[in-house]
CSV table of C-alpha atoms in Angstrom, one decimal:
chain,number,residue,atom,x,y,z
A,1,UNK,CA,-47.2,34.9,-151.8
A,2,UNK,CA,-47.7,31.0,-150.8
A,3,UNK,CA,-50.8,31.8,-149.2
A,4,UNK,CA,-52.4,33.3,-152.1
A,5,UNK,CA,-51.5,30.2,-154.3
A,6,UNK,CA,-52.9,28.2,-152.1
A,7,UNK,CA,-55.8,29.8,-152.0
A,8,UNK,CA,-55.7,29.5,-155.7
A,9,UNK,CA,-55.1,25.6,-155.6
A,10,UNK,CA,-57.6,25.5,-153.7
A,11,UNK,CA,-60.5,27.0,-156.1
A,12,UNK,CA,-58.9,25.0,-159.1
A,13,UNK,CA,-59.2,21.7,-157.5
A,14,UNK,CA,-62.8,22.5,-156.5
A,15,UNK,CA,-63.6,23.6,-160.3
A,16,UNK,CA,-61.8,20.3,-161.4
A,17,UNK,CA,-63.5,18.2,-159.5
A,18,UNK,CA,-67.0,19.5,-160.1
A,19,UNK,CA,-66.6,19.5,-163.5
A,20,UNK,CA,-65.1,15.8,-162.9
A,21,UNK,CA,-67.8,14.8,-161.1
A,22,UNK,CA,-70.8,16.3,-163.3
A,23,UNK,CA,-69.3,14.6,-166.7
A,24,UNK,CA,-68.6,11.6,-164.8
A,25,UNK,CA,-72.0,11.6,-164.3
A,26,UNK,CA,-73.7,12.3,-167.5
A,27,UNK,CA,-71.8,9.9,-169.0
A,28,UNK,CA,-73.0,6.9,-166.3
A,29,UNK,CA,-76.2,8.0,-167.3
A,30,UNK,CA,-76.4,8.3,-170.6
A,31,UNK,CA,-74.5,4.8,-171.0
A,32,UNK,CA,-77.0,3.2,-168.9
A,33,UNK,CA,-79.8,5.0,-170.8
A,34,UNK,CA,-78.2,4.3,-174.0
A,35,UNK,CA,-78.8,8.2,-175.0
A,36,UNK,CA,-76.9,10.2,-176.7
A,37,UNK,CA,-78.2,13.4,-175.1
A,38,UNK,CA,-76.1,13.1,-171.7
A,39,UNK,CA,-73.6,11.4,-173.4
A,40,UNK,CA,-72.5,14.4,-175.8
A,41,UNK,CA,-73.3,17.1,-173.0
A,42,UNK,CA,-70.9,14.5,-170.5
A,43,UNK,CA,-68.2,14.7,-173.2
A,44,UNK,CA,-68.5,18.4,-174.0
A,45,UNK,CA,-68.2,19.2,-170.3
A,46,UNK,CA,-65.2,17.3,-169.8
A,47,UNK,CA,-63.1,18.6,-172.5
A,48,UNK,CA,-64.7,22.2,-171.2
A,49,UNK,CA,-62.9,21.5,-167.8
A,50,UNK,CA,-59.6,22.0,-168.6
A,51,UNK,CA,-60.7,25.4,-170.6
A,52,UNK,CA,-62.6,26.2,-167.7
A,53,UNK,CA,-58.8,25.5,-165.3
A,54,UNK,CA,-57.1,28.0,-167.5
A,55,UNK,CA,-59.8,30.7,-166.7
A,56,UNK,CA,-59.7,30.3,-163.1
A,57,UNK,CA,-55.8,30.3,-163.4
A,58,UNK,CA,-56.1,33.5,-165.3
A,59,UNK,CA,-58.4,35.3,-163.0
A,60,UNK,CA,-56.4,34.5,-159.8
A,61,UNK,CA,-53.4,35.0,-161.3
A,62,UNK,CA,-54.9,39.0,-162.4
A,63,UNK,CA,-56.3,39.2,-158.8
A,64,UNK,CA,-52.8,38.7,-157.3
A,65,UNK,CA,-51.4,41.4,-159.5
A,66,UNK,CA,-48.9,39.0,-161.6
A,67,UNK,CA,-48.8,40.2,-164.5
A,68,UNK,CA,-46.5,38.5,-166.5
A,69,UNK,CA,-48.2,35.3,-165.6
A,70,UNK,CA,-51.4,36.9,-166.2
A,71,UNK,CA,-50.1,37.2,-169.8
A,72,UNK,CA,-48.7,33.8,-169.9
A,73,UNK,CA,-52.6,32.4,-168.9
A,74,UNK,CA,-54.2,34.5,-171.1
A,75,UNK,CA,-52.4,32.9,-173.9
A,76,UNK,CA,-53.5,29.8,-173.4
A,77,UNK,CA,-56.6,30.9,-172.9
A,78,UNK,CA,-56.7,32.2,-176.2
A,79,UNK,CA,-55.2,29.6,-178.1
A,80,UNK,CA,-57.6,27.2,-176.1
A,81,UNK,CA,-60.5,30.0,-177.4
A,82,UNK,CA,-59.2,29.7,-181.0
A,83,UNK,CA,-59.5,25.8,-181.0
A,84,UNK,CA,-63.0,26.2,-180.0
A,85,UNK,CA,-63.2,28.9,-182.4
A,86,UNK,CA,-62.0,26.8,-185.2
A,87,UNK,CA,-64.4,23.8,-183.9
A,88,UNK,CA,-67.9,26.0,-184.4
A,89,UNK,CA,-66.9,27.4,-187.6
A,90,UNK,CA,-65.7,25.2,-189.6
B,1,UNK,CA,-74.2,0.2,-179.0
B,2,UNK,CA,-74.8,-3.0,-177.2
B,3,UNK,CA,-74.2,-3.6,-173.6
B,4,UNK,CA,-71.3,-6.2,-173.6
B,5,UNK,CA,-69.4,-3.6,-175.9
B,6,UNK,CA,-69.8,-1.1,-173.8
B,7,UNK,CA,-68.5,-3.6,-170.9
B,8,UNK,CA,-65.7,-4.4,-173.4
B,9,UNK,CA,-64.7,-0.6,-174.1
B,10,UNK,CA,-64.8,-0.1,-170.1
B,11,UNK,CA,-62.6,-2.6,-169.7
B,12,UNK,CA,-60.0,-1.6,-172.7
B,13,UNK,CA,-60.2,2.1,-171.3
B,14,UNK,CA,-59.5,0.2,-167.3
B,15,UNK,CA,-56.7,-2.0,-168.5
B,16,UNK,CA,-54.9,0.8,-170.8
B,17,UNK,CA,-55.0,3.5,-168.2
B,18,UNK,CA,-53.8,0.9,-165.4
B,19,UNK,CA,-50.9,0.2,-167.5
B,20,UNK,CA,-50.2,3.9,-168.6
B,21,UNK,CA,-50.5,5.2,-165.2
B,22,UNK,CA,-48.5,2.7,-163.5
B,23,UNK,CA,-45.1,3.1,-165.8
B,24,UNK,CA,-45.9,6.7,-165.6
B,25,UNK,CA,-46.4,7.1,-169.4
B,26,UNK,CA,-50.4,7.5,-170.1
B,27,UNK,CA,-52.9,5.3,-171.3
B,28,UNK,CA,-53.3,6.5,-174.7
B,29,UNK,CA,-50.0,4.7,-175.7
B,30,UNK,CA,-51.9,1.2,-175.1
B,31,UNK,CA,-55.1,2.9,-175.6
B,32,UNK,CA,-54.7,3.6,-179.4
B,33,UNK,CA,-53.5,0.6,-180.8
B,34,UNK,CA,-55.7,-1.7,-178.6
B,35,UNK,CA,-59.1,0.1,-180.2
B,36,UNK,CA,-57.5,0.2,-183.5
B,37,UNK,CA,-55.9,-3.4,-183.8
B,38,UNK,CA,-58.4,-5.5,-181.7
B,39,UNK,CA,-61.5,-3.8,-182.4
B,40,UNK,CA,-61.3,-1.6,-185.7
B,41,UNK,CA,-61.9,1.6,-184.5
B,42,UNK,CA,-61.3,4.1,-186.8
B,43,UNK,CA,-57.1,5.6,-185.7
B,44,UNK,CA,-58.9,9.2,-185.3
B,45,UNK,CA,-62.2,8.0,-183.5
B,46,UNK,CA,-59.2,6.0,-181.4
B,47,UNK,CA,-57.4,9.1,-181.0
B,48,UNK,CA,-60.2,11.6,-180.0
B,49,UNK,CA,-61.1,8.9,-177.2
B,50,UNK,CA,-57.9,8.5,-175.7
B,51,UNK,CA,-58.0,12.5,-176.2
B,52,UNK,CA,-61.5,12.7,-174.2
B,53,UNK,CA,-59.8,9.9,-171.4
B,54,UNK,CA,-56.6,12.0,-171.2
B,55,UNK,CA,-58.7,15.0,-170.0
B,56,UNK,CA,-60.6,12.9,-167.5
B,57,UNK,CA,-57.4,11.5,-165.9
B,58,UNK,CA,-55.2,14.5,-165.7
B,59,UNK,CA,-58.1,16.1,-163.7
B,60,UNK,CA,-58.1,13.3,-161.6
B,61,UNK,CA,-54.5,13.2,-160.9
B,62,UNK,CA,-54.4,16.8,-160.7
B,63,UNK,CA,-57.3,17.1,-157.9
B,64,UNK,CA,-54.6,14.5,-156.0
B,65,UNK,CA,-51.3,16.1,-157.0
B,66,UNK,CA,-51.9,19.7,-156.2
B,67,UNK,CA,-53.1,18.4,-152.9
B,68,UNK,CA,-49.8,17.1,-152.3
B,69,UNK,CA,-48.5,20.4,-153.7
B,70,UNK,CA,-46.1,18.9,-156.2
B,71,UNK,CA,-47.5,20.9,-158.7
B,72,UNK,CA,-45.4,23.9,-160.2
B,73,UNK,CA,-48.3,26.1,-161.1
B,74,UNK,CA,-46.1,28.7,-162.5
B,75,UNK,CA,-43.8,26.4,-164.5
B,76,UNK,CA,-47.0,24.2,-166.2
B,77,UNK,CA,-48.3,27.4,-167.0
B,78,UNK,CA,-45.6,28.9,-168.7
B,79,UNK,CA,-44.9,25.6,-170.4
B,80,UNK,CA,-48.7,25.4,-171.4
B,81,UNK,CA,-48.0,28.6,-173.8
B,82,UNK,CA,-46.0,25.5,-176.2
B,83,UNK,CA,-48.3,22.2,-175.4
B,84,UNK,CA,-51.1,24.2,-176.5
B,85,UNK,CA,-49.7,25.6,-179.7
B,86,UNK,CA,-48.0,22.2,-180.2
B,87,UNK,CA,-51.8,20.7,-179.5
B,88,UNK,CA,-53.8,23.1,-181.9
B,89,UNK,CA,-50.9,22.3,-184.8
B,90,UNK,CA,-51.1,18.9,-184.1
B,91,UNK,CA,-55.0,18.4,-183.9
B,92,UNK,CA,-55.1,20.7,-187.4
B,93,UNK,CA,-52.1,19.3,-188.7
B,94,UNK,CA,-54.2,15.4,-188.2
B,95,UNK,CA,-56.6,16.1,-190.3
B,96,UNK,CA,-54.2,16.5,-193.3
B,97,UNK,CA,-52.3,12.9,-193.1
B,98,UNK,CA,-53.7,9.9,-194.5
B,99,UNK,CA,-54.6,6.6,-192.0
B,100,UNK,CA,-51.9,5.2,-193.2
B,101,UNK,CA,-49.4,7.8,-193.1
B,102,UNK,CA,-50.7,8.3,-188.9
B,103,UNK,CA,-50.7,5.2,-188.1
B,104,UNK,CA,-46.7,5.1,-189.2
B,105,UNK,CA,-46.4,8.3,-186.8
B,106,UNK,CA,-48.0,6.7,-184.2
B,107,UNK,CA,-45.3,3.1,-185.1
B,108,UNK,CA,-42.5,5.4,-185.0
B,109,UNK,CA,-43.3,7.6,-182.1
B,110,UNK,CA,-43.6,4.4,-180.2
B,111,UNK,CA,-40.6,3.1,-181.2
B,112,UNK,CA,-38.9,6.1,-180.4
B,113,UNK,CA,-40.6,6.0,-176.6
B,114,UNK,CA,-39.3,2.5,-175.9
B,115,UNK,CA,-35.4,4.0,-176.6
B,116,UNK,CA,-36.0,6.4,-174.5
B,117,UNK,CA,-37.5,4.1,-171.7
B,118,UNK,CA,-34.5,1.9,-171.9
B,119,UNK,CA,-32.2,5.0,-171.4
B,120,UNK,CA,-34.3,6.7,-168.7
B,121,UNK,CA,-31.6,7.5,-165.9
B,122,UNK,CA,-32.9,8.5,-162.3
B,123,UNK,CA,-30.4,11.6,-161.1
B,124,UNK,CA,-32.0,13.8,-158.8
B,125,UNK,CA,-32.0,17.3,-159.1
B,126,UNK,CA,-32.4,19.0,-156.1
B,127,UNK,CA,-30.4,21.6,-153.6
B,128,UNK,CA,-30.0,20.7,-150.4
B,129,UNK,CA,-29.7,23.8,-148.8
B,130,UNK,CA,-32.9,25.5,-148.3
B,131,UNK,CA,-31.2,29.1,-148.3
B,132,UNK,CA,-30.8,29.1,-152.1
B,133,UNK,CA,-33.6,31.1,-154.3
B,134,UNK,CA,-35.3,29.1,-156.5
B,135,UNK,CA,-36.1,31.9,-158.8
B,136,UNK,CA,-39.6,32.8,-160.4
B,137,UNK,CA,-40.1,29.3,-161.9
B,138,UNK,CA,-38.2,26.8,-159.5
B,139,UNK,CA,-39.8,26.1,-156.1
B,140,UNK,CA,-39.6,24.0,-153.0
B,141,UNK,CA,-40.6,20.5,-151.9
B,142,UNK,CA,-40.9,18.9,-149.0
B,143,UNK,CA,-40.3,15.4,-148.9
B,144,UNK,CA,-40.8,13.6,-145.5
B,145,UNK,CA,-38.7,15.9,-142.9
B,146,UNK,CA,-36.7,16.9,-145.8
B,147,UNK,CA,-37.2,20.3,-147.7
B,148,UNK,CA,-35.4,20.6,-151.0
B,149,UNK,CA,-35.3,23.4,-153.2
B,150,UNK,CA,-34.4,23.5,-157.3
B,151,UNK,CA,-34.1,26.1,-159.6
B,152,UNK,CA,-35.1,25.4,-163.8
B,153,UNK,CA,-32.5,25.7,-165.9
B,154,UNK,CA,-32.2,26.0,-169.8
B,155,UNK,CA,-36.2,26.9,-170.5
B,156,UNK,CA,-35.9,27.1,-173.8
B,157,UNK,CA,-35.5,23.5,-173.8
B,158,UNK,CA,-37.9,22.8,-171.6
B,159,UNK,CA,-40.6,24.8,-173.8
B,160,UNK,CA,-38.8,23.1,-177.6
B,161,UNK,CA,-40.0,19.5,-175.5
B,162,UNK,CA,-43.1,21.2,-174.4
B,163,UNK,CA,-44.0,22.0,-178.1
B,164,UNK,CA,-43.4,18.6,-179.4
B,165,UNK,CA,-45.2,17.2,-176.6
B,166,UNK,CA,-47.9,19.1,-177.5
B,167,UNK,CA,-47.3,18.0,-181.0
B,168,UNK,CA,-47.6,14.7,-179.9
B,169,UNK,CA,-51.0,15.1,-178.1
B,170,UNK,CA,-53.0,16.8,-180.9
B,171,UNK,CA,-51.7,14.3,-183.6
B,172,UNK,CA,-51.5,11.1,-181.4
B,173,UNK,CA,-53.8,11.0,-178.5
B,174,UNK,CA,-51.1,10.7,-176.7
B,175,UNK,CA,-50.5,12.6,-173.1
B,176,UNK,CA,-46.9,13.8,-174.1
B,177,UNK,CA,-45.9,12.9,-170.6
B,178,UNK,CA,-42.9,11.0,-172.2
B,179,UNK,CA,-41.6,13.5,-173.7
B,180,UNK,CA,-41.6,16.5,-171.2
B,181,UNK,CA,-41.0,14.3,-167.7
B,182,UNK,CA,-37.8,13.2,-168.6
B,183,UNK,CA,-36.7,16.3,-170.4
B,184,UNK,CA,-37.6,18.7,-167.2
B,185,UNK,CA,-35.8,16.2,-164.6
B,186,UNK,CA,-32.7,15.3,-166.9
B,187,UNK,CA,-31.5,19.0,-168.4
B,188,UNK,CA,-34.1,21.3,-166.3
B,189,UNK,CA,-33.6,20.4,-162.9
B,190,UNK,CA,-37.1,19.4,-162.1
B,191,UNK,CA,-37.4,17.5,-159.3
B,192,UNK,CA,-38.9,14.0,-160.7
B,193,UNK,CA,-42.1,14.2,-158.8
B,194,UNK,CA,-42.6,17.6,-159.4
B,195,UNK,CA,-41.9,16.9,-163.5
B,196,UNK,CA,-44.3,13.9,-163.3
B,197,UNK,CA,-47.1,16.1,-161.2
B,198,UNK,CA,-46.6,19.0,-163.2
B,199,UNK,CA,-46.7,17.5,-166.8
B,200,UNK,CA,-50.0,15.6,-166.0
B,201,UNK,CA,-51.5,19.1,-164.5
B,202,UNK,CA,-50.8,20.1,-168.5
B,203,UNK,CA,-51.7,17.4,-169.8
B,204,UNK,CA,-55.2,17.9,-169.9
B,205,UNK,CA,-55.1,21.8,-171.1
B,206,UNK,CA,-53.0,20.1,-173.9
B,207,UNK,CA,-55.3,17.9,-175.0
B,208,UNK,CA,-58.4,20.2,-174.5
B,209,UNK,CA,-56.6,22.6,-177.7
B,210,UNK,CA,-57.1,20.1,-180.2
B,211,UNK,CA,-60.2,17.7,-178.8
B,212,UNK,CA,-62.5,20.4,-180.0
B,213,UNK,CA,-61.2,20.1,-183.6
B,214,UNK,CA,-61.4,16.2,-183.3
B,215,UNK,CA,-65.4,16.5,-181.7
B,216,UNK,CA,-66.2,19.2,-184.8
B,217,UNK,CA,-64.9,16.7,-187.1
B,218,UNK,CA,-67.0,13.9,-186.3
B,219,UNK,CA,-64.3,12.0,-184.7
B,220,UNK,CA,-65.7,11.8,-181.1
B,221,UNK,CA,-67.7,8.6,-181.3
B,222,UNK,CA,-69.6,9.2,-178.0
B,223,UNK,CA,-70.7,5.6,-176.5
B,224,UNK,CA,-66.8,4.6,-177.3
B,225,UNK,CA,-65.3,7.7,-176.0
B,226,UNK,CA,-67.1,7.6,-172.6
B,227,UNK,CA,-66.9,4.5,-172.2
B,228,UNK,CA,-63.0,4.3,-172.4
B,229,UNK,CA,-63.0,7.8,-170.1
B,230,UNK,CA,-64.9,6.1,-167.4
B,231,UNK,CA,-62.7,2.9,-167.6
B,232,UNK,CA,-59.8,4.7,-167.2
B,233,UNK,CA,-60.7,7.1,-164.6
B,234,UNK,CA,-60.2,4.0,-162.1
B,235,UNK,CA,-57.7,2.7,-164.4
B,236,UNK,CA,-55.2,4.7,-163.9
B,237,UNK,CA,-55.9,6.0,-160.0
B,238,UNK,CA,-54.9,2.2,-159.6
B,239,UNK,CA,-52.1,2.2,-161.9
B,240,UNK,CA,-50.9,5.5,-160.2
B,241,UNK,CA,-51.0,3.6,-156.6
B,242,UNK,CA,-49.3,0.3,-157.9
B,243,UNK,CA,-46.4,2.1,-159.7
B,244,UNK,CA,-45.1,3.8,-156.8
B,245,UNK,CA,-44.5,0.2,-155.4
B,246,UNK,CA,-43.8,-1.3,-158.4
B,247,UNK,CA,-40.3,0.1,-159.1
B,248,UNK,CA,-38.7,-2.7,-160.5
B,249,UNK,CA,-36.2,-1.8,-163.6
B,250,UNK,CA,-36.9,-5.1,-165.0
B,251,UNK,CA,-40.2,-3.8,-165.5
B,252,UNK,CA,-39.6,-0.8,-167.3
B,253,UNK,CA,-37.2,-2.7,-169.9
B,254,UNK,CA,-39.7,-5.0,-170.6
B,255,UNK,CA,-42.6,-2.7,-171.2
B,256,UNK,CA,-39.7,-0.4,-173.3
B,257,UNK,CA,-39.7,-3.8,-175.5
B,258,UNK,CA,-43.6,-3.9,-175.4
B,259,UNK,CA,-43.5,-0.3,-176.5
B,260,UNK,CA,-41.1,-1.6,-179.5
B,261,UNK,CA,-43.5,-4.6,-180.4
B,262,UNK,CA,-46.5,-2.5,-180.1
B,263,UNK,CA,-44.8,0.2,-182.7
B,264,UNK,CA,-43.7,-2.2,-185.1
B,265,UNK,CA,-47.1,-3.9,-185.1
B,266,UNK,CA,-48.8,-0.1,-185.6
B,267,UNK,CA,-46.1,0.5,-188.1
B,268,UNK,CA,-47.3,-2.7,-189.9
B,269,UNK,CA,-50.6,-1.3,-190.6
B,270,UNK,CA,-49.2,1.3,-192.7
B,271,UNK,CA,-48.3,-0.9,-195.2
């Protein structure tokens, strides 16, 4: 079972730090710029990157036939979903 | 927005997430009243930054920590099922209260960290003997030569913290770290390093359930929030470094007095 989490660590640090690393990024730029383009698309992929965490999570977890945690991810997930939900329809 | 302010915000973001990091509590809790007090930011516009800065350094720290494999993947996920809830309520339940009436919340809160601070006590929590099945939730940790193994006792307490933690986050800015570290290592049996790792992996799914609400809202003033985010990225990887040195109990009682100061003075603005 370890092996399969860590194989699962593994592809949530690389989504993590990709989605770091491209926010990061936009942001530098758009500071530097002074426009508001990168910055909002910086911001809006950082606070996607933790959404983005939870899907991997839910995924892997479905892949290694657990279930309950499967369940447990997909919960947040949705809660994370109705947030976002709540955010564009308002 | 000018260039020295956005110097100045890098800076405040630096400072508060060197601070945070270091005593192990987040930036957010010098975050919020340094934007508010010193600059004027609006509290929400100060709270959906240090929401936006909160994401970027859990990830950070996360990248670091589940390389270390002190995360509890299982646990933070299970626990997530309350921050988020707590977060979504909270973030929704912001937009209801008055300035005046979160800027007493944020006082009290405060207040109520820098007790806790002062009575923080250091037990470990682990089993010795590596025989001993930690369960679904508990797991193992290896510690120089030394593997140790704990099992998680009285959940629902762990997920009652988790909820106001969450709470916390959505209303506050804050991480909810304070909350949920000591909780898991005092009554849950949560190795400390393995609380502290694991409840800054949730952090940033806490605060990602009510940042949307915050950014829909208009709160999300982006030159402020990125700067902040960027200045605490480095902020609080140095803070992180310094406060496993910096152990010093002296410390902690006088930031706990800081934390009192700083609550009073938030409190103030109430009035």
């Amino acid at each position: 079972m370890t092996g399969r989490v860590e194989q699962l660590e593994g592809v949530i640090e690389k989504a993590l730090v990709v989605g770091l690393a491209l926010s990061t990024g936009l942001l530098l730029v758009g500071l530097i710029l002074g426009a508001a383009g990168p910055l909002r698309w910086g911001i809006v992929l950082l606070m996607l990157t933790p959404v983005a965490r939870v899907a991997v999570v839910t995924v892997g977890l479905a892949l290694e036939r657990d279930w309950t945690f499967t369940l447990v991810s997909s919960f947040v997930l949705a809660v994370l979903a109705s947030g976002i939900w709540m955010a564009v329809h308002r | 927005m000018p260039a020295h302010h956005v110097l100045i915000y890098l800076f405040t973001g630096a400072a508060a997430g060197l601070v945070g990091a270091m005593l192990g509590i987040g930036g957010g809790v010098f975050l919020v009243p340094l934007l508010t007090l010193l600059f004027h930011v609006p509290i929400r516009a100060a709270v959906a930054a240090s929401l936006i800065s909160v994401i970027a350094t859990a990830t950070a720290s996360s990248t670091v920590n589940l390389d270390r494999g002190l995360v509890n993947m299982r646990l933070a996920m299970a626990l997530e099922v309350a921050t988020s809830v707590g977060g979504l309520g909270g973030g929704l339940a912001a937009s209801l209260l008055s300035t005046q009436q979160l800027f007493l919340l944020f006082g009290g809160t405060l207040a109520v960290m820098g007790a806790l601070m002062m009575m923080r006590s250091g037990r470990r929590n682990v089993i010795a003997d590596t025989s001993v099945d930690p369960g679904r939730l508990g797991g193992r940790l290896q510690e120089g030569d030394t593997a140790y193994v704990y099992r998680v006792r009285r959940m629902p307490l762990a997920l009652g913290a988790s909820l106001v933690a969450g709470a916390v986050s959505g209303l506050l800015g804050l991480g909810g770290g304070i909350v949920k570290v000591p909780v898991l290592n005092t009554f849950c049996g949560v190795p400390i390093r393995v609380a502290a790792a694991t409840s800054a992996f949730m952090i940033g799914v806490t605060a990602a359930a009510s940042v949307f609400i915050y950014f829909a809202r208009g709160d999300v003033v982006l030159p402020i929030a990125a700067a902040v985010a960027l200045g605490a990225l480095p902020g609080s990887i140095a803070g992180a470094r310094l406060g496993q040195r910096v152990e010093a109990r002296a410390l902690k009682i006088f930031m706990a007095a800081v934390l009192l100061l700083v609550g009073g003075r938030m409190a103030l603005e109430a009035l």
